[in-house]
PDB file of C-alpha atoms in Angstrom:
ATOM      1  CA  UNK A   1     133.265  95.025  98.277  1.00 88.00           C
ATOM      2  CA  UNK A   2     129.639  95.988  98.851  1.00 95.00           C
ATOM      3  CA  UNK A   3     128.366  99.292 100.235  1.00 97.00           C
ATOM      4  CA  UNK A   4     124.789  99.365 101.527  1.00 98.00           C
ATOM      5  CA  UNK A   5     122.876 102.622 101.069  1.00 99.00           C
ATOM      6  CA  UNK A   6     119.677 103.629 102.862  1.00 99.00           C
ATOM      7  CA  UNK A   7     117.306 106.333 101.527  1.00 98.00           C
ATOM      8  CA  UNK A   8     115.771 109.157 103.534  1.00 96.00           C
ATOM      9  CA  UNK A   9     112.550 111.116 103.662  1.00 93.00           C
ATOM     10  CA  UNK A  10     111.092 111.672 100.215  1.00 91.00           C
ATOM     11  CA  UNK A  11     111.566 108.048  99.151  1.00 94.00           C
ATOM     12  CA  UNK A  12     108.341 106.945 100.852  1.00 96.00           C
ATOM     13  CA  UNK A  13     105.396 105.859  98.699  1.00 96.00           C
ATOM     14  CA  UNK A  14     101.996 104.319  99.337  1.00 98.00           C
ATOM     15  CA  UNK A  15     102.292 100.532  99.129  1.00 98.00           C
ATOM     16  CA  UNK A  16     105.946 100.549 100.201  1.00 98.00           C
ATOM     17  CA  UNK A  17     107.082  97.147 101.399  1.00 97.00           C
ATOM     18  CA  UNK A  18     103.715  95.403 101.114  1.00 98.00           C
ATOM     19  CA  UNK A  19     104.728  92.695  98.620  1.00 98.00           C
ATOM     20  CA  UNK A  20     108.120  92.340 100.326  1.00 98.00           C
ATOM     21  CA  UNK A  21     106.423  91.785 103.690  1.00 98.00           C
ATOM     22  CA  UNK A  22     104.257  89.044 102.198  1.00 97.00           C
ATOM     23  CA  UNK A  23     107.373  87.297 100.867  1.00 97.00           C
ATOM     24  CA  UNK A  24     109.824  87.795 103.762  1.00 97.00           C
ATOM     25  CA  UNK A  25     108.654  87.217 107.357  1.00 97.00           C
ATOM     26  CA  UNK A  26     111.396  89.426 108.844  1.00 97.00           C
ATOM     27  CA  UNK A  27     110.228  92.435 106.818  1.00 98.00           C
ATOM     28  CA  UNK A  28     106.659  91.791 107.934  1.00 98.00           C
ATOM     29  CA  UNK A  29     107.873  91.498 111.525  1.00 98.00           C
ATOM     30  CA  UNK A  30     109.744  94.818 111.353  1.00 98.00           C
ATOM     31  CA  UNK A  31     106.679  96.578 109.961  1.00 98.00           C
ATOM     32  CA  UNK A  32     104.496  95.043 112.666  1.00 98.00           C
ATOM     33  CA  UNK A  33     106.951  96.037 115.418  1.00 99.00           C
ATOM     34  CA  UNK A  34     106.942  99.615 114.166  1.00 99.00           C
ATOM     35  CA  UNK A  35     103.158  99.568 113.883  1.00 98.00           C
ATOM     36  CA  UNK A  36     102.863  98.438 117.499  1.00 98.00           C
ATOM     37  CA  UNK A  37     105.424 101.010 118.676  1.00 98.00           C
ATOM     38  CA  UNK A  38     103.348 103.865 117.253  1.00 98.00           C
ATOM     39  CA  UNK A  39      99.954 102.403 118.183  1.00 97.00           C
ATOM     40  CA  UNK A  40      99.649 105.005 120.963  1.00 96.00           C
ATOM     41  CA  UNK A  41      98.844 107.576 118.249  1.00 96.00           C
ATOM     42  CA  UNK A  42      95.579 105.811 117.501  1.00 97.00           C
ATOM     43  CA  UNK A  43      96.653 105.215 113.891  1.00 97.00           C
ATOM     44  CA  UNK A  44      98.215 102.233 112.131  1.00 98.00           C
ATOM     45  CA  UNK A  45     101.626 102.760 110.554  1.00 98.00           C
ATOM     46  CA  UNK A  46     101.139  99.668 108.377  1.00 98.00           C
ATOM     47  CA  UNK A  47      97.790 100.981 107.145  1.00 98.00           C
ATOM     48  CA  UNK A  48      99.403 104.306 106.243  1.00 98.00           C
ATOM     49  CA  UNK A  49     102.396 102.618 104.573  1.00 98.00           C
ATOM     50  CA  UNK A  50     100.407 100.195 102.472  1.00 98.00           C
ATOM     51  CA  UNK A  51      97.152 102.040 101.838  1.00 98.00           C
ATOM     52  CA  UNK A  52      97.801 105.711 102.507  1.00 96.00           C
ATOM     53  CA  UNK A  53      96.545 108.267 102.086  1.00 97.00           C
ATOM     54  CA  UNK A  54      99.642 109.904 100.624  1.00 95.00           C
ATOM     55  CA  UNK A  55      98.849 113.148 102.448  1.00 94.00           C
ATOM     56  CA  UNK A  56      99.368 111.311 105.740  1.00 96.00           C
ATOM     57  CA  UNK A  57     102.413 109.264 104.693  1.00 96.00           C
ATOM     58  CA  UNK A  58     104.272 112.388 103.568  1.00 93.00           C
ATOM     59  CA  UNK A  59     104.250 113.797 107.111  1.00 92.00           C
ATOM     60  CA  UNK A  60     107.568 113.474 108.922  1.00 93.00           C
ATOM     61  CA  UNK A  61     106.052 111.581 111.876  1.00 95.00           C
ATOM     62  CA  UNK A  62     104.949 108.747 109.547  1.00 97.00           C
ATOM     63  CA  UNK A  63     107.444 108.886 106.678  1.00 96.00           C
ATOM     64  CA  UNK A  64     110.489 108.456 108.907  1.00 97.00           C
ATOM     65  CA  UNK A  65     109.446 105.344 110.876  1.00 98.00           C
ATOM     66  CA  UNK A  66     107.966 103.819 107.714  1.00 98.00           C
ATOM     67  CA  UNK A  67     111.273 104.158 105.884  1.00 98.00           C
ATOM     68  CA  UNK A  68     113.249 102.905 108.868  1.00 99.00           C
ATOM     69  CA  UNK A  69     111.057  99.814 109.273  1.00 99.00           C
ATOM     70  CA  UNK A  70     111.287  98.820 105.609  1.00 99.00           C
ATOM     71  CA  UNK A  71     115.006  99.548 105.276  1.00 99.00           C
ATOM     72  CA  UNK A  72     115.803  97.643 108.470  1.00 99.00           C
ATOM     73  CA  UNK A  73     113.800  94.645 107.267  1.00 98.00           C
ATOM     74  CA  UNK A  74     115.520  94.721 103.891  1.00 98.00           C
ATOM     75  CA  UNK A  75     118.889  94.841 105.619  1.00 98.00           C
ATOM     76  CA  UNK A  76     117.985  91.807 107.717  1.00 97.00           C
ATOM     77  CA  UNK A  77     117.116  89.893 104.532  1.00 97.00           C
ATOM     78  CA  UNK A  78     120.230  91.009 102.628  1.00 96.00           C
ATOM     79  CA  UNK A  79     122.567  90.507 105.593  1.00 94.00           C
ATOM     80  CA  UNK A  80     121.383  86.930 106.061  1.00 93.00           C
ATOM     81  CA  UNK A  81     121.671  86.265 102.335  1.00 93.00           C
ATOM     82  CA  UNK A  82     125.204  87.697 102.145  1.00 90.00           C
ATOM     83  CA  UNK A  83     126.242  85.276 104.875  1.00 88.00           C
ATOM     84  CA  UNK A  84     124.807  82.361 102.918  1.00 82.00           C
ATOM     85  CA  UNK A  85     126.287  83.553  99.627  1.00 83.00           C
ATOM     86  CA  UNK A  86     129.678  84.412 101.142  1.00 87.00           C
ATOM     87  CA  UNK A  87     129.396  88.076 100.157  1.00 89.00           C
ATOM     88  CA  UNK A  88     131.144  90.720 102.244  1.00 89.00           C
ATOM     89  CA  UNK A  89     129.447  93.979 103.292  1.00 94.00           C
ATOM     90  CA  UNK A  90     132.184  96.566 103.566  1.00 96.00           C
ATOM     91  CA  UNK A  91     130.376  99.760 104.556  1.00 98.00           C
ATOM     92  CA  UNK A  92     126.995 101.340 105.242  1.00 98.00           C
ATOM     93  CA  UNK A  93     125.737 104.887 104.706  1.00 99.00           C
ATOM     94  CA  UNK A  94     122.313 106.489 104.803  1.00 99.00           C
ATOM     95  CA  UNK A  95     120.960 109.678 103.277  1.00 98.00           C
ATOM     96  CA  UNK A  96     119.483 111.990 105.932  1.00 97.00           C
ATOM     97  CA  UNK A  97     116.938 109.880 107.878  1.00 97.00           C
ATOM     98  CA  UNK A  98     118.527 106.848 106.196  1.00 98.00           C
ATOM     99  CA  UNK A  99     121.528 107.308 108.472  1.00 99.00           C
ATOM    100  CA  UNK A 100     119.458 105.723 111.255  1.00 99.00           C
ATOM    101  CA  UNK A 101     118.906 102.656 109.081  1.00 99.00           C
ATOM    102  CA  UNK A 102     122.650 102.540 108.410  1.00 99.00           C
ATOM    103  CA  UNK A 103     123.432 102.749 112.131  1.00 99.00           C
ATOM    104  CA  UNK A 104     120.953  99.959 112.847  1.00 99.00           C
ATOM    105  CA  UNK A 105     122.664  97.885 110.150  1.00 98.00           C
ATOM    106  CA  UNK A 106     126.062  98.620 111.695  1.00 98.00           C
ATOM    107  CA  UNK A 107     124.881  97.392 115.095  1.00 98.00           C
ATOM    108  CA  UNK A 108     124.995 100.732 116.913  1.00 98.00           C
ATOM    109  CA  UNK A 109     121.506 100.164 118.307  1.00 99.00           C
ATOM    110  CA  UNK A 110     118.619  97.693 118.144  1.00 98.00           C
ATOM    111  CA  UNK A 111     115.537  98.051 115.982  1.00 99.00           C
ATOM    112  CA  UNK A 112     113.382  99.048 118.959  1.00 98.00           C
ATOM    113  CA  UNK A 113     115.979 101.590 120.050  1.00 99.00           C
ATOM    114  CA  UNK A 114     116.048 102.969 116.517  1.00 99.00           C
ATOM    115  CA  UNK A 115     112.283 103.492 116.614  1.00 99.00           C
ATOM    116  CA  UNK A 116     112.652 105.410 119.876  1.00 99.00           C
ATOM    117  CA  UNK A 117     115.430 107.583 118.425  1.00 99.00           C
ATOM    118  CA  UNK A 118     113.323 108.382 115.367  1.00 98.00           C
ATOM    119  CA  UNK A 119     110.287 109.160 117.507  1.00 98.00           C
ATOM    120  CA  UNK A 120     112.349 111.652 119.533  1.00 98.00           C
ATOM    121  CA  UNK A 121     113.845 113.118 116.360  1.00 98.00           C
ATOM    122  CA  UNK A 122     110.414 113.624 114.774  1.00 96.00           C
ATOM    123  CA  UNK A 123     109.101 115.286 117.919  1.00 96.00           C
ATOM    124  CA  UNK A 124     112.090 117.630 118.000  1.00 96.00           C
ATOM    125  CA  UNK A 125     111.798 118.478 114.299  1.00 95.00           C
ATOM    126  CA  UNK A 126     108.116 119.305 114.746  1.00 91.00           C
ATOM    127  CA  UNK A 127     109.175 122.275 116.895  1.00 88.00           C
ATOM    128  CA  UNK A 128     110.362 124.104 113.758  1.00 89.00           C
ATOM    129  CA  UNK A 129     107.815 124.375 110.947  1.00 82.00           C
ATOM    130  CA  UNK A 130     108.436 127.836 109.495  1.00 86.00           C
ATOM    131  CA  UNK A 131     110.530 127.147 106.437  1.00 93.00           C
ATOM    132  CA  UNK A 132     110.912 125.466 103.073  1.00 94.00           C
ATOM    133  CA  UNK A 133     113.273 123.243 101.121  1.00 96.00           C
ATOM    134  CA  UNK A 134     113.827 122.971  97.381  1.00 97.00           C
ATOM    135  CA  UNK A 135     115.953 120.959  94.974  1.00 97.00           C
ATOM    136  CA  UNK A 136     117.939 122.841  92.339  1.00 98.00           C
ATOM    137  CA  UNK A 137     119.035 120.848  89.292  1.00 97.00           C
ATOM    138  CA  UNK A 138     121.445 121.638  86.467  1.00 95.00           C
ATOM    139  CA  UNK A 139     123.455 124.323  88.271  1.00 95.00           C
ATOM    140  CA  UNK A 140     126.959 123.821  89.624  1.00 94.00           C
ATOM    141  CA  UNK A 141     127.635 123.843  93.346  1.00 94.00           C
ATOM    142  CA  UNK A 142     129.747 126.949  92.830  1.00 95.00           C
ATOM    143  CA  UNK A 143     126.825 128.783  91.207  1.00 95.00           C
ATOM    144  CA  UNK A 144     124.547 127.825  94.097  1.00 96.00           C
ATOM    145  CA  UNK A 145     127.047 129.094  96.657  1.00 96.00           C
ATOM    146  CA  UNK A 146     127.291 132.388  94.771  1.00 96.00           C
ATOM    147  CA  UNK A 147     123.501 132.807  94.692  1.00 97.00           C
ATOM    148  CA  UNK A 148     123.242 132.098  98.406  1.00 97.00           C
ATOM    149  CA  UNK A 149     126.039 134.519  99.278  1.00 96.00           C
ATOM    150  CA  UNK A 150     124.744 137.355  97.101  1.00 96.00           C
ATOM    151  CA  UNK A 151     120.994 137.000  97.512  1.00 96.00           C
ATOM    152  CA  UNK A 152     120.299 134.652 100.414  1.00 94.00           C
ATOM    153  CA  UNK A 153     120.566 137.400 103.043  1.00 92.00           C
ATOM    154  CA  UNK A 154     121.465 134.773 105.620  1.00 94.00           C
ATOM    155  CA  UNK A 155     118.012 133.218 105.277  1.00 96.00           C
ATOM    156  CA  UNK A 156     118.842 130.291 102.948  1.00 98.00           C
ATOM    157  CA  UNK A 157     121.490 127.589 103.319  1.00 97.00           C
ATOM    158  CA  UNK A 158     122.785 124.572 101.428  1.00 98.00           C
ATOM    159  CA  UNK A 159     121.041 121.497 102.876  1.00 98.00           C
ATOM    160  CA  UNK A 160     122.090 118.618 100.577  1.00 98.00           C
ATOM    161  CA  UNK A 161     124.896 118.199  98.066  1.00 98.00           C
ATOM    162  CA  UNK A 162     123.499 115.082  96.411  1.00 98.00           C
ATOM    163  CA  UNK A 163     125.459 114.685  93.173  1.00 97.00           C
ATOM    164  CA  UNK A 164     126.881 116.845  90.382  1.00 96.00           C
ATOM    165  CA  UNK A 165     124.078 119.171  89.294  1.00 95.00           C
ATOM    166  CA  UNK A 166     121.717 118.393  92.170  1.00 97.00           C
ATOM    167  CA  UNK A 167     121.597 120.284  95.460  1.00 98.00           C
ATOM    168  CA  UNK A 168     118.902 121.106  98.006  1.00 98.00           C
ATOM    169  CA  UNK A 169     118.518 124.450  99.758  1.00 98.00           C
ATOM    170  CA  UNK A 170     116.729 125.126 103.030  1.00 98.00           C
ATOM    171  CA  UNK A 171     115.548 128.255 104.821  1.00 97.00           C
ATOM    172  CA  UNK A 172     112.833 130.862 105.185  1.00 96.00           C
ATOM    173  CA  UNK A 173     110.054 130.435 102.626  1.00 94.00           C
ATOM    174  CA  UNK A 174     110.256 133.854 100.939  1.00 95.00           C
ATOM    175  CA  UNK A 175     114.032 133.660 100.681  1.00 96.00           C
ATOM    176  CA  UNK A 176     113.947 130.140  99.255  1.00 97.00           C
ATOM    177  CA  UNK A 177     111.470 131.272  96.588  1.00 96.00           C
ATOM    178  CA  UNK A 178     113.713 134.232  95.728  1.00 97.00           C
ATOM    179  CA  UNK A 179     116.723 131.952  95.194  1.00 98.00           C
ATOM    180  CA  UNK A 180     114.630 129.613  93.047  1.00 97.00           C
ATOM    181  CA  UNK A 181     113.552 132.479  90.795  1.00 97.00           C
ATOM    182  CA  UNK A 182     117.177 133.512  90.320  1.00 97.00           C
ATOM    183  CA  UNK A 183     118.288 129.919  89.707  1.00 97.00           C
ATOM    184  CA  UNK A 184     115.575 129.388  87.096  1.00 97.00           C
ATOM    185  CA  UNK A 185     116.774 132.519  85.309  1.00 96.00           C
ATOM    186  CA  UNK A 186     120.137 130.754  84.945  1.00 95.00           C
ATOM    187  CA  UNK A 187     118.511 127.666  83.417  1.00 96.00           C
ATOM    188  CA  UNK A 188     118.025 125.575  86.542  1.00 97.00           C
ATOM    189  CA  UNK A 189     115.141 123.225  87.155  1.00 97.00           C
ATOM    190  CA  UNK A 190     113.705 123.767  90.634  1.00 97.00           C
ATOM    191  CA  UNK A 191     111.422 121.562  92.731  1.00 95.00           C
ATOM    192  CA  UNK A 192     109.831 122.567  96.031  1.00 93.00           C
ATOM    193  CA  UNK A 193     110.011 119.653  98.454  1.00 91.00           C
ATOM    194  CA  UNK A 194     106.997 118.522 100.449  1.00 83.00           C
ATOM    195  CA  UNK A 195     108.508 118.841 103.908  1.00 84.00           C
ATOM    196  CA  UNK A 196     107.352 120.621 107.037  1.00 80.00           C
ATOM    197  CA  UNK A 197     110.481 122.560 107.954  1.00 89.00           C
ATOM    198  CA  UNK A 198     113.911 123.915 106.915  1.00 96.00           C
ATOM    199  CA  UNK A 199     115.776 120.683 107.651  1.00 96.00           C
ATOM    200  CA  UNK A 200     119.585 120.411 107.640  1.00 97.00           C
ATOM    201  CA  UNK A 201     120.074 124.121 108.305  1.00 97.00           C
ATOM    202  CA  UNK A 202     120.874 126.380 111.245  1.00 97.00           C
ATOM    203  CA  UNK A 203     117.166 127.206 111.432  1.00 96.00           C
ATOM    204  CA  UNK A 204     116.784 123.805 113.116  1.00 97.00           C
ATOM    205  CA  UNK A 205     118.886 124.831 116.138  1.00 97.00           C
ATOM    206  CA  UNK A 206     115.909 124.598 118.491  1.00 96.00           C
ATOM    207  CA  UNK A 207     115.161 121.077 117.265  1.00 96.00           C
ATOM    208  CA  UNK A 208     118.809 120.046 117.636  1.00 97.00           C
ATOM    209  CA  UNK A 209     118.901 121.373 121.194  1.00 97.00           C
ATOM    210  CA  UNK A 210     115.786 119.426 122.133  1.00 97.00           C
ATOM    211  CA  UNK A 211     117.026 116.260 120.431  1.00 98.00           C
ATOM    212  CA  UNK A 212     120.384 116.526 122.208  1.00 98.00           C
ATOM    213  CA  UNK A 213     118.627 116.366 125.597  1.00 98.00           C
ATOM    214  CA  UNK A 214     117.148 113.039 124.532  1.00 98.00           C
ATOM    215  CA  UNK A 215     120.184 111.532 122.801  1.00 97.00           C
ATOM    216  CA  UNK A 216     123.104 112.441 125.074  1.00 94.00           C
ATOM    217  CA  UNK A 217     122.204 109.981 127.881  1.00 97.00           C
ATOM    218  CA  UNK A 218     121.563 107.167 125.368  1.00 98.00           C
ATOM    219  CA  UNK A 219     124.220 104.477 124.882  1.00 97.00           C
ATOM    220  CA  UNK A 220     125.360 103.375 121.425  1.00 98.00           C
ATOM    221  CA  UNK A 221     127.479 100.340 120.589  1.00 98.00           C
ATOM    222  CA  UNK A 222     130.538 100.569 118.369  1.00 98.00           C
ATOM    223  CA  UNK A 223     129.680  99.876 114.718  1.00 98.00           C
ATOM    224  CA  UNK A 224     130.382  96.323 113.584  1.00 97.00           C
ATOM    225  CA  UNK A 225     130.165  97.421 109.941  1.00 97.00           C
ATOM    226  CA  UNK A 226     132.044 100.650 109.112  1.00 97.00           C
ATOM    227  CA  UNK A 227     129.656 103.587 108.763  1.00 98.00           C
ATOM    228  CA  UNK A 228     130.133 106.875 106.912  1.00 98.00           C
ATOM    229  CA  UNK A 229     128.087 109.769 108.275  1.00 98.00           C
ATOM    230  CA  UNK A 230     126.409 112.625 106.414  1.00 97.00           C
ATOM    231  CA  UNK A 231     127.950 115.467 108.402  1.00 97.00           C
ATOM    232  CA  UNK A 232     131.560 114.309 108.070  1.00 97.00           C
ATOM    233  CA  UNK A 233     131.427 112.276 104.838  1.00 98.00           C
ATOM    234  CA  UNK A 234     134.015 110.132 106.625  1.00 98.00           C
ATOM    235  CA  UNK A 235     134.251 106.904 108.587  1.00 97.00           C
ATOM    236  CA  UNK A 236     133.101 107.164 112.188  1.00 96.00           C
ATOM    237  CA  UNK A 237     134.044 104.561 114.790  1.00 96.00           C
ATOM    238  CA  UNK A 238     133.422 106.153 118.189  1.00 97.00           C
ATOM    239  CA  UNK A 239     129.842 105.847 119.541  1.00 98.00           C
ATOM    240  CA  UNK A 240     129.959 109.251 121.246  1.00 97.00           C
ATOM    241  CA  UNK A 241     131.147 110.910 118.040  1.00 97.00           C
ATOM    242  CA  UNK A 242     128.342 109.208 116.118  1.00 98.00           C
ATOM    243  CA  UNK A 243     125.769 110.522 118.602  1.00 98.00           C
ATOM    244  CA  UNK A 244     127.161 114.041 118.244  1.00 97.00           C
ATOM    245  CA  UNK A 245     126.970 113.719 114.469  1.00 96.00           C
ATOM    246  CA  UNK A 246     123.268 112.809 114.721  1.00 98.00           C
ATOM    247  CA  UNK A 247     122.608 116.003 116.676  1.00 98.00           C
ATOM    248  CA  UNK A 248     124.578 118.107 114.169  1.00 97.00           C
ATOM    249  CA  UNK A 249     122.716 116.231 111.439  1.00 95.00           C
ATOM    250  CA  UNK A 250     119.665 118.435 111.985  1.00 98.00           C
ATOM    251  CA  UNK A 251     121.556 121.688 111.434  1.00 98.00           C
ATOM    252  CA  UNK A 252     124.261 120.733 108.929  1.00 98.00           C
ATOM    253  CA  UNK A 253     124.112 119.745 105.248  1.00 98.00           C
ATOM    254  CA  UNK A 254     124.012 116.189 103.940  1.00 98.00           C
ATOM    255  CA  UNK A 255     127.335 115.721 102.133  1.00 98.00           C
ATOM    256  CA  UNK A 256     126.139 112.829  99.984  1.00 98.00           C
ATOM    257  CA  UNK A 257     128.340 113.391  96.943  1.00 98.00           C
ATOM    258  CA  UNK A 258     131.412 113.355  99.206  1.00 98.00           C
ATOM    259  CA  UNK A 259     130.061 110.297 101.031  1.00 99.00           C
ATOM    260  CA  UNK A 260     129.917 108.362  97.757  1.00 99.00           C
ATOM    261  CA  UNK A 261     133.387 109.582  96.808  1.00 98.00           C
ATOM    262  CA  UNK A 262     134.692 108.400 100.180  1.00 98.00           C
ATOM    263  CA  UNK A 263     133.149 104.966  99.662  1.00 98.00           C
ATOM    264  CA  UNK A 264     134.725 104.771  96.218  1.00 98.00           C
ATOM    265  CA  UNK A 265     138.165 105.691  97.578  1.00 98.00           C
ATOM    266  CA  UNK A 266     137.816 103.016 100.243  1.00 98.00           C
ATOM    267  CA  UNK A 267     137.221 100.415  97.540  1.00 96.00           C
ATOM    268  CA  UNK A 268     133.445 100.040  97.231  1.00 96.00           C
ATOM    269  CA  UNK A 269     132.551  98.629  93.811  1.00 94.00           C
ATOM    270  CA  UNK A 270     128.974  97.464  94.373  1.00 96.00           C
ATOM    271  CA  UNK A 271     126.264  99.714  95.818  1.00 98.00           C
ATOM    272  CA  UNK A 272     122.976  98.246  97.025  1.00 98.00           C
ATOM    273  CA  UNK A 273     120.102 100.574  97.937  1.00 98.00           C
ATOM    274  CA  UNK A 274     117.806  99.177 100.622  1.00 98.00           C
ATOM    275  CA  UNK A 275     114.501 101.029 100.640  1.00 98.00           C
ATOM    276  CA  UNK A 276     111.662 102.106  98.361  1.00 98.00           C
ATOM    277  CA  UNK A 277     112.500 103.604  94.984  1.00 96.00           C
ATOM    278  CA  UNK A 278     115.911 104.051  93.409  1.00 97.00           C
ATOM    279  CA  UNK A 279     116.886 107.632  94.235  1.00 96.00           C
ATOM    280  CA  UNK A 280     120.265 106.774  95.740  1.00 98.00           C
ATOM    281  CA  UNK A 281     121.026 104.334  92.923  1.00 98.00           C
ATOM    282  CA  UNK A 282     120.593 107.224  90.494  1.00 97.00           C
ATOM    283  CA  UNK A 283     122.871 109.454  92.573  1.00 98.00           C
ATOM    284  CA  UNK A 284     125.584 106.789  92.552  1.00 98.00           C
ATOM    285  CA  UNK A 285     125.440 106.534  88.764  1.00 97.00           C
ATOM    286  CA  UNK A 286     125.630 110.323  88.389  1.00 97.00           C
ATOM    287  CA  UNK A 287     128.569 110.635  90.788  1.00 98.00           C
ATOM    288  CA  UNK A 288     130.806 107.605  90.229  1.00 97.00           C
ATOM    289  CA  UNK A 289     132.166 105.871  87.146  1.00 93.00           C
ATOM    290  CA  UNK A 290     132.719 102.146  86.633  1.00 89.00           C
ATOM    291  CA  UNK A 291     130.648 100.949  89.584  1.00 94.00           C
ATOM    292  CA  UNK A 292     127.541  98.790  89.910  1.00 95.00           C
ATOM    293  CA  UNK A 293     124.449 100.199  91.647  1.00 97.00           C
ATOM    294  CA  UNK A 294     121.160  98.377  92.231  1.00 97.00           C
ATOM    295  CA  UNK A 295     118.047  99.147  94.251  1.00 98.00           C
ATOM    296  CA  UNK A 296     116.647  96.108  96.051  1.00 98.00           C
ATOM    297  CA  UNK A 297     113.375  97.695  97.171  1.00 97.00           C
ATOM    298  CA  UNK A 298     111.322  95.893  94.531  1.00 96.00           C
ATOM    299  CA  UNK A 299     110.487  92.212  95.096  1.00 97.00           C
ATOM    300  CA  UNK A 300     111.318  90.882  91.589  1.00 97.00           C
ATOM    301  CA  UNK A 301     114.684  92.678  91.604  1.00 97.00           C
ATOM    302  CA  UNK A 302     115.534  91.498  95.117  1.00 97.00           C
ATOM    303  CA  UNK A 303     114.670  87.891  94.273  1.00 96.00           C
ATOM    304  CA  UNK A 304     116.651  88.061  91.019  1.00 95.00           C
ATOM    305  CA  UNK A 305     119.666  89.485  92.869  1.00 95.00           C
ATOM    306  CA  UNK A 306     119.470  86.806  95.568  1.00 94.00           C
ATOM    307  CA  UNK A 307     119.255  84.052  92.958  1.00 92.00           C
ATOM    308  CA  UNK A 308     122.096  85.438  90.852  1.00 91.00           C
ATOM    309  CA  UNK A 309     124.482  85.903  93.769  1.00 90.00           C
ATOM    310  CA  UNK A 310     123.971  82.329  94.964  1.00 83.00           C
ATOM    311  CA  UNK A 311     125.396  81.105  91.649  1.00 60.00           C
ATOM    312  CA  UNK A 312     129.225  80.913  91.901  1.00 55.00           C
ATOM    313  CA  UNK A 313     129.744  82.099  88.322  1.00 45.00           C
ATOM    314  CA  UNK A 314     127.705  85.237  89.055  1.00 46.00           C
ATOM    315  CA  UNK A 315     129.758  86.439  92.000  1.00 49.00           C
ATOM    316  CA  UNK A 316     130.819  89.463  89.959  1.00 52.00           C
ATOM    317  CA  UNK A 317     127.525  90.958  91.258  1.00 56.00           C
ATOM    318  CA  UNK A 318     124.698  91.466  88.771  1.00 55.00           C
ATOM    319  CA  UNK A 319     123.856  95.023  87.731  1.00 58.00           C
ATOM    320  CA  UNK A 320     120.075  94.652  87.573  1.00 61.00           C
TER     321      UNK A 320
END
C-alpha cells in the first residue's frame, strides 16, 4: 500500500513547480488559482515561486501557499494516475504545513478552502515573531530532552522529532542559542532555521488562539483517505477532532518519526513525497527499514514513475 507524504515550510525553493506546471495543466491551474487568491497583496505568488527572490519566498506568507499549491497539484496528478494504473493510496500525512496538503488530498476541504485556511494561519502566526528555531543533528532524543530540562529554563521546547538523530527546537532566541552551544559541545551539528517565529511551541499560544477563532466555525468533511496527524501521530477520522488538531498544531511538536512508524505498522510499504525536494524521503529512509521511498517533485522522476507503474510487471513500485 502507498502512503503519500507532503513536505512543510523549508522545502520551498526558487523555481519550484515551474517545469511541472508546463507539463501538467492541473499543476499550472493550481498555481494560477493560488496566484489569483493572493493577488490582493499586489504581488504574484507564481512570480515569487518561479523567479524569486529567495528572500521573499522564504517568508511564511509566501512559502506556505506556494508549497500547498504545488503539493495539491502533484496530488491531483498522482491521484488520477493511480486510478488509471490501479494503484491504491492507503494513507496521507504531511509534515507541519504539509498537513494541509494531506487534508486536501483526503478530501477534508477544497483547494480554495485550503488557501483560505493557510491565509488565516499565516496571519495568526505573524502575531508571534520573537523567537528562533534550530535543527540539532547527531544527538539522541534523550540527550535533547536532558539539555532542555537542565538548561532550557522553560524558554526552549522540542518542536519536531523528525527521525533518529534529527530534532528541531523552538523558543526564545537567547535560550535557543544557549542550547545549541551545549549541544555542539557534545558533538552535535546545529543549524539555525530561517523562520520568523518559535513555531510548534507554547510560545505560539497567541497565534493558536487567533487561529481558533477563524477555524472553529469552519466545516470540514470526513477524510476519504485515512490521514495521520502531526500532533497525535495517529489516524484521525472525525472532522471536529482534525480541526482541533490543526489549532494544537501551532503549539505542539511535530511527531514525524512516530507518524512514519504508525504508517509502517498499518502496512505502508511505498512512500511517495509530493512537493519540492526530497527531505521527507530522506527521513523515511533514516527511520524505517525495508521500505521504498521516492520524491516525485522532479519532472523526470515523476514521468519515470508514471511510466514504470503503468507496466504490469513493474507493479512492485520502482524505487527511483
